[in-house]
Coordinates of C-alpha atoms in Angstrom, one line a residue:
Chain A
M1 CA -25.3 -50.2 -51.4
N2 CA -23.6 -52.5 -48.9
S3 CA -22.6 -51.9 -45.5
Y4 CA -20.1 -53.4 -43.2
P5 CA -19.3 -52.5 -39.3
I6 CA -15.4 -51.4 -39.3
A7 CA -14.8 -51.6 -35.3
E8 CA -16.7 -47.9 -34.7
G9 CA -17.2 -47.6 -37.6
V10 CA -19.4 -48.4 -41.2
L11 CA -17.9 -48.5 -44.5
E12 CA -20.6 -48.3 -46.8
I13 CA -20.3 -48.9 -51.0
R14 CA -22.2 -47.8 -53.5
A15 CA -22.0 -49.5 -56.8
M16 CA -24.3 -49.7 -60.2
P17 CA -24.6 -53.7 -62.2
L18 CA -24.0 -52.7 -65.5
A19 CA -25.4 -55.2 -67.9
I20 CA -22.4 -57.2 -68.5
S21 CA -23.2 -59.3 -64.9
V22 CA -25.8 -61.3 -66.6
A23 CA -22.9 -62.8 -69.0
L24 CA -20.4 -63.3 -66.5
G25 CA -22.9 -64.4 -63.8
Q26 CA -21.3 -62.2 -61.1
K27 CA -22.5 -58.7 -60.4
A28 CA -19.8 -56.0 -62.2
T29 CA -19.6 -52.5 -62.1
N30 CA -17.3 -49.6 -63.1
R31 CA -18.9 -46.8 -61.3
L32 CA -18.9 -47.1 -57.1
T33 CA -18.8 -44.6 -54.8
F34 CA -17.7 -45.3 -51.0
R35 CA -18.3 -43.3 -47.8
L36 CA -15.9 -44.3 -44.8
R37 CA -16.9 -43.8 -41.1
I38 CA -14.3 -44.5 -38.9
A39 CA -12.9 -42.7 -35.6
Q40 CA -15.3 -40.0 -36.1
R41 CA -14.0 -39.3 -39.4
T42 CA -15.9 -39.5 -43.0
L43 CA -14.1 -40.4 -45.8
T44 CA -15.5 -40.6 -49.4
G45 CA -14.1 -41.6 -52.7
N46 CA -15.3 -42.6 -55.9
Q47 CA -13.5 -45.8 -58.0
T48 CA -10.1 -44.6 -58.1
Q49 CA -10.3 -43.6 -54.6
F50 CA -11.0 -47.2 -53.8
L51 CA -9.0 -49.0 -55.3
L52 CA -5.9 -46.7 -53.9
L53 CA -7.3 -47.7 -50.9
A54 CA -7.6 -51.4 -51.1
E55 CA -4.2 -51.4 -52.5
A56 CA -3.1 -49.0 -49.7
I57 CA -4.4 -51.8 -46.8
A58 CA -3.5 -54.8 -48.7
N59 CA 0.1 -53.4 -49.4
H60 CA 0.6 -52.5 -45.9
I61 CA -1.1 -55.8 -44.1
E62 CA 1.5 -57.9 -46.0
T63 CA 4.4 -55.9 -45.5
F64 CA 3.1 -56.0 -41.3
L65 CA 2.7 -59.3 -41.4
S66 CA 6.5 -60.4 -42.8
Q67 CA 8.1 -58.1 -39.7
D68 CA 8.9 -60.0 -36.8
S69 CA 7.7 -57.2 -34.4
Y70 CA 6.0 -54.2 -34.1
T71 CA 6.5 -50.8 -32.9
T72 CA 3.0 -49.5 -32.4
L73 CA -0.3 -50.5 -33.3
R74 CA -1.4 -47.7 -35.2
H75 CA -1.3 -48.2 -39.0
H76 CA 0.1 -44.9 -41.1
L77 CA -1.9 -45.8 -45.0
P78 CA 0.0 -44.3 -47.1
L79 CA -2.7 -41.9 -48.3
R80 CA -3.7 -38.4 -48.4
P81 CA -5.4 -37.0 -46.3
A82 CA -3.2 -39.3 -44.1
L83 CA -5.6 -42.5 -42.9
S84 CA -4.2 -44.1 -39.4
L85 CA -6.2 -47.3 -37.9
S86 CA -6.1 -49.3 -35.4
T87 CA -5.3 -52.9 -35.7
L88 CA -8.5 -53.6 -35.7
E89 CA -10.2 -50.8 -37.4
L90 CA -7.7 -52.2 -40.3
F91 CA -8.9 -55.8 -40.0
D92 CA -12.1 -54.9 -40.4
L93 CA -11.4 -52.6 -43.4
A94 CA -9.8 -54.9 -45.2
N95 CA -12.2 -57.6 -44.8
A96 CA -14.9 -55.6 -45.6
M97 CA -13.0 -54.5 -48.8
D98 CA -12.5 -58.4 -49.2
A99 CA -16.1 -59.3 -48.8
W100 CA -17.1 -56.8 -51.5
A101 CA -14.7 -57.7 -54.2
S102 CA -15.6 -61.0 -53.7
E103 CA -19.6 -60.2 -54.9
W104 CA -18.4 -57.5 -56.8
L105 CA -16.1 -57.0 -59.9
L106 CA -14.6 -54.0 -60.9
L107 CA -14.3 -53.1 -64.4
P108 CA -12.3 -50.2 -65.4
S109 CA -14.6 -47.0 -65.7
L110 CA -14.0 -45.6 -69.3
P111 CA -14.8 -41.8 -70.6
P112 CA -18.4 -41.2 -71.0
I113 CA -19.3 -40.7 -75.0
R114 CA -20.3 -36.9 -75.6
R115 CA -23.8 -36.5 -76.6
L116 CA -23.6 -33.6 -79.2
H117 CA -26.2 -31.1 -80.6
P118 CA -26.7 -32.0 -84.2
L119 CA -26.4 -28.6 -84.8
W120 CA -22.5 -28.8 -83.7
L121 CA -22.3 -31.8 -84.9
L122 CA -23.0 -30.5 -89.0
V123 CA -20.5 -27.1 -87.8
L124 CA -18.1 -29.7 -86.9
T125 CA -18.3 -31.9 -89.8
A126 CA -18.2 -28.7 -92.3
A127 CA -14.8 -28.1 -90.5
A128 CA -13.4 -31.2 -90.8
V129 CA -14.3 -31.6 -94.5
G130 CA -12.6 -28.4 -95.3
I131 CA -9.4 -28.9 -92.9
A132 CA -8.9 -32.6 -94.5
S133 CA -9.1 -30.8 -97.6
L134 CA -6.3 -28.8 -97.1
L135 CA -4.5 -30.9 -95.6
R136 CA -2.2 -35.0 -96.6
P137 CA -4.9 -37.5 -96.4
Q138 CA -3.7 -39.8 -93.6
P139 CA -3.0 -43.5 -93.5
T140 CA -6.2 -45.5 -92.8
A141 CA -4.5 -47.4 -90.5
D142 CA -3.8 -44.4 -88.2
L143 CA -7.8 -43.6 -88.4
A144 CA -8.5 -47.5 -87.8
P145 CA -10.6 -47.2 -84.5
L146 CA -9.6 -49.1 -81.4
P147 CA -12.1 -51.4 -80.2
D148 CA -13.9 -49.2 -78.0
V149 CA -15.7 -51.5 -75.3
S150 CA -17.9 -47.9 -74.2
L151 CA -20.0 -48.9 -77.3
L152 CA -21.6 -51.7 -76.1
E153 CA -22.7 -50.2 -72.9
P154 CA -23.2 -46.7 -73.5
S155 CA -26.0 -46.0 -71.5
L156 CA -23.9 -47.5 -68.4
E157 CA -22.2 -45.2 -69.5
S158 CA -23.6 -42.1 -69.8
A159 CA -26.4 -41.9 -67.7
P160 CA -27.4 -42.6 -64.4
V161 CA -29.2 -47.0 -63.6
P162 CA -32.7 -46.4 -62.7
E163 CA -33.8 -47.4 -59.3
S164 CA -35.6 -49.8 -61.0
D165 CA -32.5 -51.3 -62.4
R166 CA -30.8 -52.3 -59.7
P167 CA -30.9 -55.0 -57.5
A168 CA -33.8 -56.0 -55.5
T169 CA -31.6 -57.7 -53.0
P170 CA -28.5 -56.5 -51.6
P171 CA -25.6 -58.9 -52.0
T172 CA -25.0 -61.3 -49.2
A173 CA -21.6 -62.0 -49.9
P174 CA -17.4 -61.4 -51.3
N175 CA -14.1 -62.4 -53.3
L176 CA -11.8 -59.6 -53.7
H177 CA -9.2 -62.9 -53.7
Q178 CA -10.0 -66.4 -52.7
S179 CA -10.5 -67.0 -49.7
R180 CA -9.8 -69.9 -46.9
P181 CA -13.6 -71.2 -47.1
A182 CA -12.7 -74.3 -49.2
A183 CA -10.6 -75.6 -46.4
R184 CA -13.2 -74.8 -43.5
S185 CA -16.0 -76.7 -45.7
P186 CA -15.6 -80.6 -45.1
Q187 CA -15.9 -81.3 -49.1
T188 CA -13.5 -79.0 -50.4
P189 CA -10.0 -80.7 -49.0
E190 CA -10.8 -83.4 -50.7
K191 CA -7.2 -82.5 -53.2
P192 CA -5.8 -81.6 -50.2
A193 CA -2.4 -80.7 -51.4
N194 CA -1.5 -81.4 -54.8
S195 CA -1.3 -78.1 -56.3
V196 CA 2.7 -76.5 -56.2
D197 CA 1.7 -73.2 -55.3
R198 CA -1.3 -72.6 -55.5
A199 CA -2.9 -70.7 -52.2
P200 CA -5.4 -73.0 -50.2
P201 CA -8.4 -74.3 -51.8
A202 CA -10.8 -71.8 -52.9
P203 CA -14.5 -71.0 -51.0
A204 CA -16.9 -73.6 -50.5
T205 CA -19.1 -71.2 -49.3
R206 CA -19.8 -67.5 -49.4
P207 CA -18.7 -65.5 -45.9
T208 CA -22.0 -63.7 -44.9
S209 CA -21.6 -60.2 -45.5
P210 CA -22.8 -57.9 -42.9
T211 CA -25.3 -55.8 -44.7
L212 CA -26.7 -53.4 -43.0
G213 CA -29.9 -52.2 -43.6
A214 CA -29.9 -49.0 -42.1
S215 CA -28.0 -45.4 -43.1
P216 CA -25.3 -45.2 -40.8
Q217 CA -24.9 -41.6 -38.9
I218 CA -23.5 -38.6 -40.5
S219 CA -20.4 -37.2 -39.0
P220 CA -20.4 -33.3 -38.2
T221 CA -17.1 -33.2 -39.2
P222 CA -17.2 -32.7 -43.5
P223 CA -16.5 -35.5 -45.0
A224 CA -12.7 -36.1 -46.0
T225 CA -11.9 -36.6 -49.8
I226 CA -9.0 -38.6 -50.8
S227 CA -7.8 -36.4 -53.9
P228 CA -6.1 -38.1 -56.8
E229 CA -6.9 -35.1 -58.8
N230 CA -3.7 -33.9 -58.1
P231 CA -0.8 -36.0 -57.8
S232 CA 1.6 -33.5 -57.2
N233 CA 0.4 -31.1 -54.9
P234 CA -2.0 -34.5 -53.4
S235 CA -3.8 -32.4 -50.4
L236 CA -7.1 -33.3 -48.8
S237 CA -10.2 -32.2 -50.1
T238 CA -13.6 -31.2 -47.9
R239 CA -16.1 -31.6 -50.9
S240 CA -18.6 -33.7 -49.0
E241 CA -19.9 -35.0 -52.6
P242 CA -17.2 -37.3 -54.2
I243 CA -15.1 -36.7 -57.0
S244 CA -16.6 -38.3 -60.5
P245 CA -14.5 -40.4 -61.8
K246 CA -12.0 -38.7 -64.7
P247 CA -11.8 -40.2 -68.4
I248 CA -8.9 -42.4 -69.0
N249 CA -6.4 -40.5 -71.2
P250 CA -5.1 -44.0 -73.2
Q251 CA -1.9 -43.7 -73.3
P252 CA 0.7 -46.6 -75.1
T253 CA 2.0 -48.8 -72.9
P254 CA 4.9 -51.0 -73.5
S255 CA 3.0 -53.6 -74.1
A256 CA 0.8 -52.2 -76.5
A257 CA 4.1 -52.3 -78.8
A258 CA 5.3 -55.4 -78.1
P259 CA 4.7 -58.9 -80.5
T260 CA 1.5 -60.5 -80.6
A261 CA 0.2 -63.4 -81.1
P262 CA -0.4 -64.1 -84.7
Q263 CA -4.7 -62.7 -85.1
T264 CA -6.9 -64.5 -87.0
P265 CA -10.2 -64.5 -87.4
E266 CA -11.6 -66.0 -84.7
S267 CA -9.1 -64.1 -82.4
A268 CA -8.5 -60.5 -81.0
T269 CA -6.6 -59.0 -78.7
I270 CA -7.7 -56.3 -76.4
L271 CA -5.4 -54.2 -73.8
A272 CA -7.5 -53.6 -70.8
A273 CA -7.2 -50.5 -69.2
P274 CA -7.3 -51.8 -65.2
P275 CA -7.5 -49.3 -62.6
A276 CA -4.1 -48.9 -61.0
P277 CA -3.0 -46.7 -64.3
E278 CA -6.4 -44.6 -64.0
A279 CA -5.4 -44.8 -60.3
A280 CA -1.4 -43.7 -61.1
Q281 CA -2.3 -40.7 -63.3
S282 CA -4.2 -39.2 -61.4
S283 CA -3.6 -40.3 -58.2
L284 CA -2.2 -40.5 -55.0
P285 CA 0.6 -41.2 -53.3
L286 CA 1.0 -39.1 -51.7
T287 CA 4.2 -39.7 -49.7
A288 CA 7.5 -40.6 -51.3
E289 CA 7.3 -44.0 -49.8
G290 CA 3.5 -44.5 -51.1
R291 CA 4.1 -43.2 -54.8
S292 CA 6.9 -45.4 -54.9
A293 CA 5.4 -48.9 -53.7
N294 CA 2.4 -48.2 -55.5
L295 CA 4.4 -47.4 -58.9
D296 CA 6.1 -51.2 -58.5
R297 CA 3.0 -52.7 -57.5
A298 CA -0.1 -50.8 -59.4
P299 CA -1.5 -53.2 -62.1
M300 CA -0.3 -52.8 -65.5
P301 CA -2.3 -54.1 -68.0
W302 CA -2.4 -57.8 -69.3
R303 CA -3.1 -58.6 -72.7
V304 CA -4.8 -61.6 -73.0
T305 CA -6.0 -63.0 -76.2
I306 CA -8.4 -65.9 -76.9
L307 CA -7.9 -68.3 -80.1
T308 CA -11.0 -70.2 -80.5
S309 CA -10.7 -73.6 -83.0
D310 CA -14.6 -72.5 -83.9
P311 CA -16.0 -69.5 -84.4
V312 CA -18.8 -69.8 -82.2
L313 CA -18.5 -66.9 -80.3
E314 CA -19.5 -63.5 -81.0
P315 CA -16.7 -60.9 -81.3
A316 CA -18.6 -58.6 -79.0
Q317 CA -18.8 -61.6 -76.5
K318 CA -15.5 -62.6 -77.0
M319 CA -14.3 -59.2 -76.4
L320 CA -16.2 -58.8 -73.1
L321 CA -14.8 -62.0 -71.7
Q322 CA -11.0 -60.8 -72.8
R323 CA -12.0 -57.5 -70.9
A324 CA -13.3 -59.3 -67.9
I325 CA -9.8 -61.5 -68.2
A326 CA -7.4 -59.1 -68.1
Q327 CA -9.4 -57.1 -65.6
Q328 CA -9.1 -60.1 -63.1
L329 CA -5.6 -60.0 -63.6
G330 CA -5.2 -56.2 -63.1
T331 CA -6.2 -56.3 -60.1
R332 CA -4.3 -59.0 -59.0
T333 CA -0.8 -58.1 -57.0
L334 CA 1.2 -61.1 -57.7
P335 CA 5.0 -61.2 -56.3
T336 CA 7.6 -60.8 -59.5
W337 CA 8.9 -64.7 -59.1
L338 CA 5.4 -65.6 -59.9
N339 CA 5.1 -62.5 -62.9
D340 CA 9.1 -64.2 -64.1
K341 CA 7.3 -67.9 -63.7
I342 CA 4.0 -66.9 -66.5
R343 CA 6.9 -65.0 -68.5
N344 CA 9.2 -68.0 -68.2
Q345 CA 6.9 -71.4 -68.7
P346 CA 9.1 -73.9 -69.3
G347 CA 6.2 -76.3 -69.8
D348 CA 3.9 -73.7 -71.2
E349 CA 3.6 -72.7 -75.2
P350 CA 6.0 -69.6 -75.8
N351 CA 5.1 -66.3 -74.9
G352 CA 3.5 -67.4 -71.7
K353 CA 0.1 -68.8 -73.5
I354 CA -1.7 -70.7 -71.1
Q355 CA -4.6 -73.4 -71.4
G356 CA -7.9 -72.6 -70.4
L357 CA -10.2 -75.2 -69.2
I358 CA -13.9 -75.7 -69.7
G359 CA -15.9 -77.2 -67.0
D360 CA -18.8 -76.1 -65.0
R361 CA -18.7 -72.9 -66.2
Q362 CA -15.9 -71.8 -65.4
L363 CA -12.5 -71.0 -66.8
V364 CA -9.0 -71.6 -64.6
L365 CA -6.0 -69.8 -65.9
G366 CA -3.0 -72.2 -64.6
A367 CA -2.3 -73.4 -61.7
D368 CA 0.5 -70.8 -61.1
F369 CA -2.2 -67.9 -60.5
E370 CA -2.5 -67.5 -56.7
P371 CA -5.0 -67.8 -55.6
P372 CA -6.4 -69.0 -58.6
V373 CA -8.0 -67.2 -61.4
I374 CA -11.1 -68.6 -62.2
I375 CA -13.9 -66.9 -64.1
P376 CA -17.2 -67.3 -65.2
L377 CA -18.2 -68.2 -68.6
P378 CA -20.9 -66.6 -70.7
D379 CA -23.4 -68.7 -71.8
T380 CA -22.2 -68.3 -74.9
L381 CA -18.5 -70.1 -73.5
A382 CA -20.5 -72.5 -71.4
D383 CA -21.6 -75.0 -73.7
Y384 CA -18.5 -74.6 -76.0
R385 CA -17.3 -77.7 -76.9
G386 CA -14.0 -76.3 -79.2
T387 CA -10.6 -76.2 -78.4
L388 CA -10.2 -72.5 -76.3
T389 CA -6.4 -71.1 -75.4
L390 CA -5.8 -68.4 -73.8
E391 CA -2.4 -66.3 -74.6
V392 CA -2.0 -64.3 -71.6
I393 CA 1.1 -61.3 -71.7
P394 CA 2.2 -60.4 -67.7
P395 CA 2.3 -56.5 -67.8
Q396 CA 6.1 -55.3 -69.1
R397 CA 8.1 -54.1 -66.1
Chain B
M1 CA 10.2 -70.2 -54.0
L2 CA 9.0 -73.8 -55.0
A3 CA 11.3 -76.4 -56.6
V4 CA 11.1 -80.7 -57.8
G5 CA 13.2 -82.4 -55.5
V6 CA 14.9 -86.0 -56.3
T7 CA 11.2 -87.6 -55.0
G8 CA 9.5 -85.3 -57.0
A9 CA 7.6 -83.7 -54.4
P10 CA 7.8 -80.2 -54.5
T11 CA 10.3 -78.7 -51.9
L12 CA 10.5 -75.1 -50.7
A13 CA 14.1 -73.5 -51.9
D14 CA 14.6 -72.4 -48.4
P15 CA 12.4 -74.1 -46.0
Q16 CA 14.0 -72.7 -42.4
P17 CA 12.3 -69.5 -42.0
I18 CA 8.9 -71.2 -43.0
K19 CA 9.3 -74.2 -40.9
A20 CA 10.5 -71.4 -38.1
H21 CA 7.5 -69.4 -38.6
L22 CA 5.0 -72.2 -39.0
D23 CA 6.2 -73.6 -35.6
L24 CA 6.0 -70.2 -34.2
V25 CA 2.0 -69.2 -35.6
L26 CA 0.9 -73.0 -34.1
L27 CA 2.8 -72.4 -31.1
A28 CA 0.7 -68.7 -30.5
L29 CA -2.6 -70.2 -30.8
E30 CA -1.3 -73.5 -28.5
A31 CA -1.0 -70.3 -26.2
I32 CA -3.8 -68.1 -26.9
A33 CA -6.6 -70.8 -27.1
E34 CA -5.4 -73.4 -24.8
L35 CA -4.6 -75.9 -28.0
N36 CA -2.8 -79.1 -27.9
S37 CA -1.7 -81.4 -30.9
E38 CA -5.0 -83.5 -30.9
A39 CA -6.8 -80.3 -31.9
M40 CA -4.5 -80.1 -34.7
L41 CA -5.1 -83.3 -36.1
H42 CA -8.6 -83.4 -35.6
T43 CA -8.7 -79.8 -37.4
A44 CA -6.4 -81.8 -40.5
A45 CA -8.7 -85.0 -40.4
R46 CA -11.7 -82.2 -40.7
L47 CA -9.5 -80.8 -43.6
H48 CA -9.4 -84.1 -44.8
L49 CA -5.3 -83.3 -44.7
T50 CA -4.9 -86.8 -43.0
D51 CA -2.3 -88.1 -46.1
T52 CA -0.1 -84.9 -44.6
I53 CA -0.7 -84.9 -41.1
G54 CA -2.1 -88.0 -39.9
D55 CA -0.9 -89.0 -36.6
R56 CA 0.4 -87.1 -33.6
L57 CA 4.3 -88.6 -34.7
T58 CA 4.3 -87.0 -37.8
L59 CA 3.1 -83.5 -36.7
W60 CA 5.5 -83.9 -33.9
R61 CA 8.4 -84.3 -36.2
L62 CA 7.2 -81.4 -38.8
R63 CA 7.3 -79.1 -36.3
Q64 CA 10.0 -80.3 -34.3
S65 CA 12.2 -78.9 -37.9
S66 CA 11.5 -75.6 -37.2
P67 CA 15.3 -74.9 -36.5
L68 CA 14.6 -73.2 -33.3
R69 CA 13.9 -76.3 -31.7
K70 CA 15.7 -78.0 -28.8
G71 CA 15.3 -81.3 -30.4
K72 CA 17.0 -82.4 -33.4
G73 CA 14.6 -85.4 -34.3
G74 CA 12.5 -83.3 -36.6
R75 CA 13.0 -83.8 -40.7
K76 CA 15.3 -81.7 -42.4
R77 CA 12.9 -81.1 -45.3
L78 CA 9.6 -79.9 -45.7
D79 CA 7.2 -80.3 -48.6
V80 CA 5.3 -78.1 -50.1
D81 CA 2.1 -80.5 -49.4
E82 CA 3.4 -80.8 -45.4
A83 CA 3.6 -76.7 -45.7
R84 CA 0.3 -76.5 -47.1
A85 CA -1.2 -78.4 -44.4
L86 CA 0.1 -76.4 -41.8
T87 CA -0.8 -73.6 -43.2
L88 CA -4.6 -74.6 -43.3
I89 CA -4.6 -76.0 -40.2
A90 CA -3.3 -72.5 -38.7
S91 CA -5.7 -70.2 -40.6
E92 CA -9.0 -73.2 -39.5
L93 CA -7.6 -73.2 -36.1
A94 CA -7.4 -69.2 -35.6
S95 CA -10.6 -68.7 -37.5
Q96 CA -12.2 -70.8 -34.6
H97 CA -10.7 -68.8 -32.1
H98 CA -11.4 -65.5 -33.6
S99 CA -13.5 -64.1 -31.0
K100 CA -10.8 -64.8 -28.2
I101 CA -7.8 -63.7 -30.2
R102 CA -9.8 -60.8 -31.5
Q103 CA -10.2 -59.6 -27.8
T104 CA -6.7 -60.2 -26.8
V105 CA -5.4 -58.2 -29.2
A106 CA -8.4 -55.0 -28.3
H107 CA -7.2 -55.6 -25.0
L108 CA -3.4 -55.2 -25.9
E109 CA -4.4 -52.0 -27.9
A110 CA -6.4 -50.4 -25.3
Y111 CA -4.1 -50.6 -22.7
S112 CA -0.8 -49.5 -25.3
Q113 CA -3.5 -46.8 -26.1
K114 CA -3.4 -45.7 -22.4
G115 CA 1.3 -46.6 -22.4
R116 CA 0.6 -49.6 -19.3
A117 CA 2.3 -52.4 -20.4
P118 CA 0.8 -55.5 -22.4
H119 CA 1.4 -57.8 -19.5
Q120 CA -0.8 -55.9 -17.2
A121 CA -4.3 -56.8 -19.0
P122 CA -5.4 -59.8 -18.0
M123 CA -6.0 -61.7 -21.4
V124 CA -2.8 -60.8 -22.8
G125 CA -1.0 -61.4 -20.0
D126 CA -2.7 -65.2 -19.9
Y127 CA -1.5 -65.3 -23.1
L128 CA 2.3 -64.2 -22.7
D129 CA 2.6 -66.3 -19.7
R130 CA 1.5 -69.3 -22.1
F131 CA 3.7 -68.5 -24.9
F132 CA 6.6 -68.3 -22.5
Q133 CA 6.3 -71.1 -21.5
L134 CA 5.5 -73.5 -24.5
Y135 CA 8.3 -71.4 -26.1
E136 CA 11.1 -72.2 -23.2
E137 CA 10.2 -75.7 -23.0
R138 CA 10.9 -76.2 -26.5
M139 CA 13.0 -74.0 -27.9
E140 CA 16.7 -72.8 -27.3
E141 CA 16.3 -69.0 -25.7
R142 CA 13.6 -67.3 -24.2
P143 CA 12.3 -64.6 -26.8
P144 CA 11.7 -61.5 -26.5
E145 CA 8.0 -60.5 -25.3
A146 CA 7.6 -58.3 -29.2
L147 CA 7.7 -61.7 -30.6
A148 CA 4.9 -63.1 -28.7
L149 CA 2.6 -60.0 -29.4
K150 CA 3.5 -59.6 -32.9
L151 CA 2.3 -63.6 -33.3
L152 CA -0.8 -62.8 -31.1
V153 CA -1.8 -59.7 -33.9
D154 CA -0.8 -61.9 -36.4
L155 CA -3.0 -65.1 -35.1
L156 CA -6.1 -61.8 -35.9
F157 CA -5.0 -61.3 -39.7
Y158 CA -4.7 -65.0 -40.6
S159 CA -8.3 -65.5 -38.5
A160 CA -10.1 -63.8 -41.5
P161 CA -11.7 -65.6 -44.0
T162 CA -7.9 -64.8 -45.9
G163 CA -6.4 -65.5 -43.8
D164 CA -5.0 -69.3 -45.5
R165 CA -4.3 -66.9 -48.3
R166 CA -2.5 -64.2 -46.3
L167 CA -0.2 -66.6 -43.9
W168 CA 0.8 -68.6 -47.4
L169 CA 1.9 -65.9 -49.2
N170 CA 3.5 -64.6 -45.6
L171 CA 5.8 -68.3 -45.6
L172 CA 5.9 -68.2 -49.5
E173 CA 7.6 -64.4 -49.0
R174 CA 9.7 -65.6 -46.1
S175 CA 11.3 -68.9 -48.3
S176 CA 12.2 -66.2 -51.3
P177 CA 15.6 -65.5 -52.0
S178 CA 15.4 -61.8 -51.8
S179 CA 13.5 -61.6 -48.5

């Protein structure tokens, strides 16, 4: 569990690392709960609500900074229940979430695999055979299963991680976005201002996380939960336990129907299901203003295709990498003009192809991403000598 | 929005708001931390930005390019590299003086909650005095108090580990045609 002190409060985040963390070189999770104690209140939530909170905070700060004056130093976030923060609380909370995200990669939750009793399986199989014989056979294409990433880590999806599998030492630092440290350290800005629209250099050192060992005091007031369950009637829940994430119902999106790059035996396309669509379906905002803002800014699925010149990569490894990249992109809030730039980049291949650069076990996606998208490479890719091309197609808006 | 200038150096499509905001942020830093141009040049050297901002004259001409300034001796153009360098310097200085900025904002919040005038808080009052003095020396008009206080709160967010990114995105937002 990570604890971050907030002005007169604390943010606690519990996350269970997935096995893929080793391959990614970064802690990854798709199961998270958090507890925010602030100003005599306690808010709890799951991964969906965490993302909602993070997005609401980021949007609010961006809007606040773009104004030339303010009317109040209280900051009202468009959430249910309403969350009102002082400036220092807002600042600390944003830093805490940035710190956590710099250390962890948040992957989308997938529906748990339901294990059926063998007897039920027999009954269902018999029923299915009977029904199938009465119906016209369906085209094979309709029955072809989509790549199900959950199959790669079923136990993590369906069973809790044993205590022994949890990291022995608490995380020490962060990264939702690239932070300034690079500029802070003397060795970083060797190329001080070369790139055009890239933000200040990436951090050379990670900020020290204010991790606390002691559990915070539990507020006597019943914890409130940011409810994502009923967007049409968002209300404050008084449950003390966090709501478990709801399964994602895959729905076709415009981008799914869009033409894709020619598939080769060495290529595979995944459509990442980033957290935002899940959030948009099941939750929030709450006020009309908030809903509008979130719909406009919610990360939509990015499609990432990896094309390799040599079939060195294991398909599963490649798919996981694609998923990681799509997730990285999906959690970003890119300005519209940058989206357009990616889609119509003059110097790039059609459809916004961006060349991947390999070096030092990191994959850097084009200079137009702000901040730069830097993704740790799995071991099998770090030594890869062939040509690797990424096709990155931004969300259809 | 970014474009490529005649010389090949990337320039900002509408640099006026960026010039003005960067100069104001640096001015607020001067007021809160009692800095001078030497501190900025020292920070530029620490950040290896001397190719862009190497001496006092260059710094003065860049800051003088703000449309709010009295004088007309500043640069008319602002390269992206120059804007980025000033961004890094501002956020680095804000980070160095984070404690004082935070303390001042805390006083500002406390007095606001009590319904008292911000300038009655000693730290805020000192900041406002210095800000107005510097502003009136360099700009055409006396600024509203709200602007000085807003810049103070902005500095808090720019002093975070991701402060340079926040400031940079804010500048891009200000230069985009839609803003």
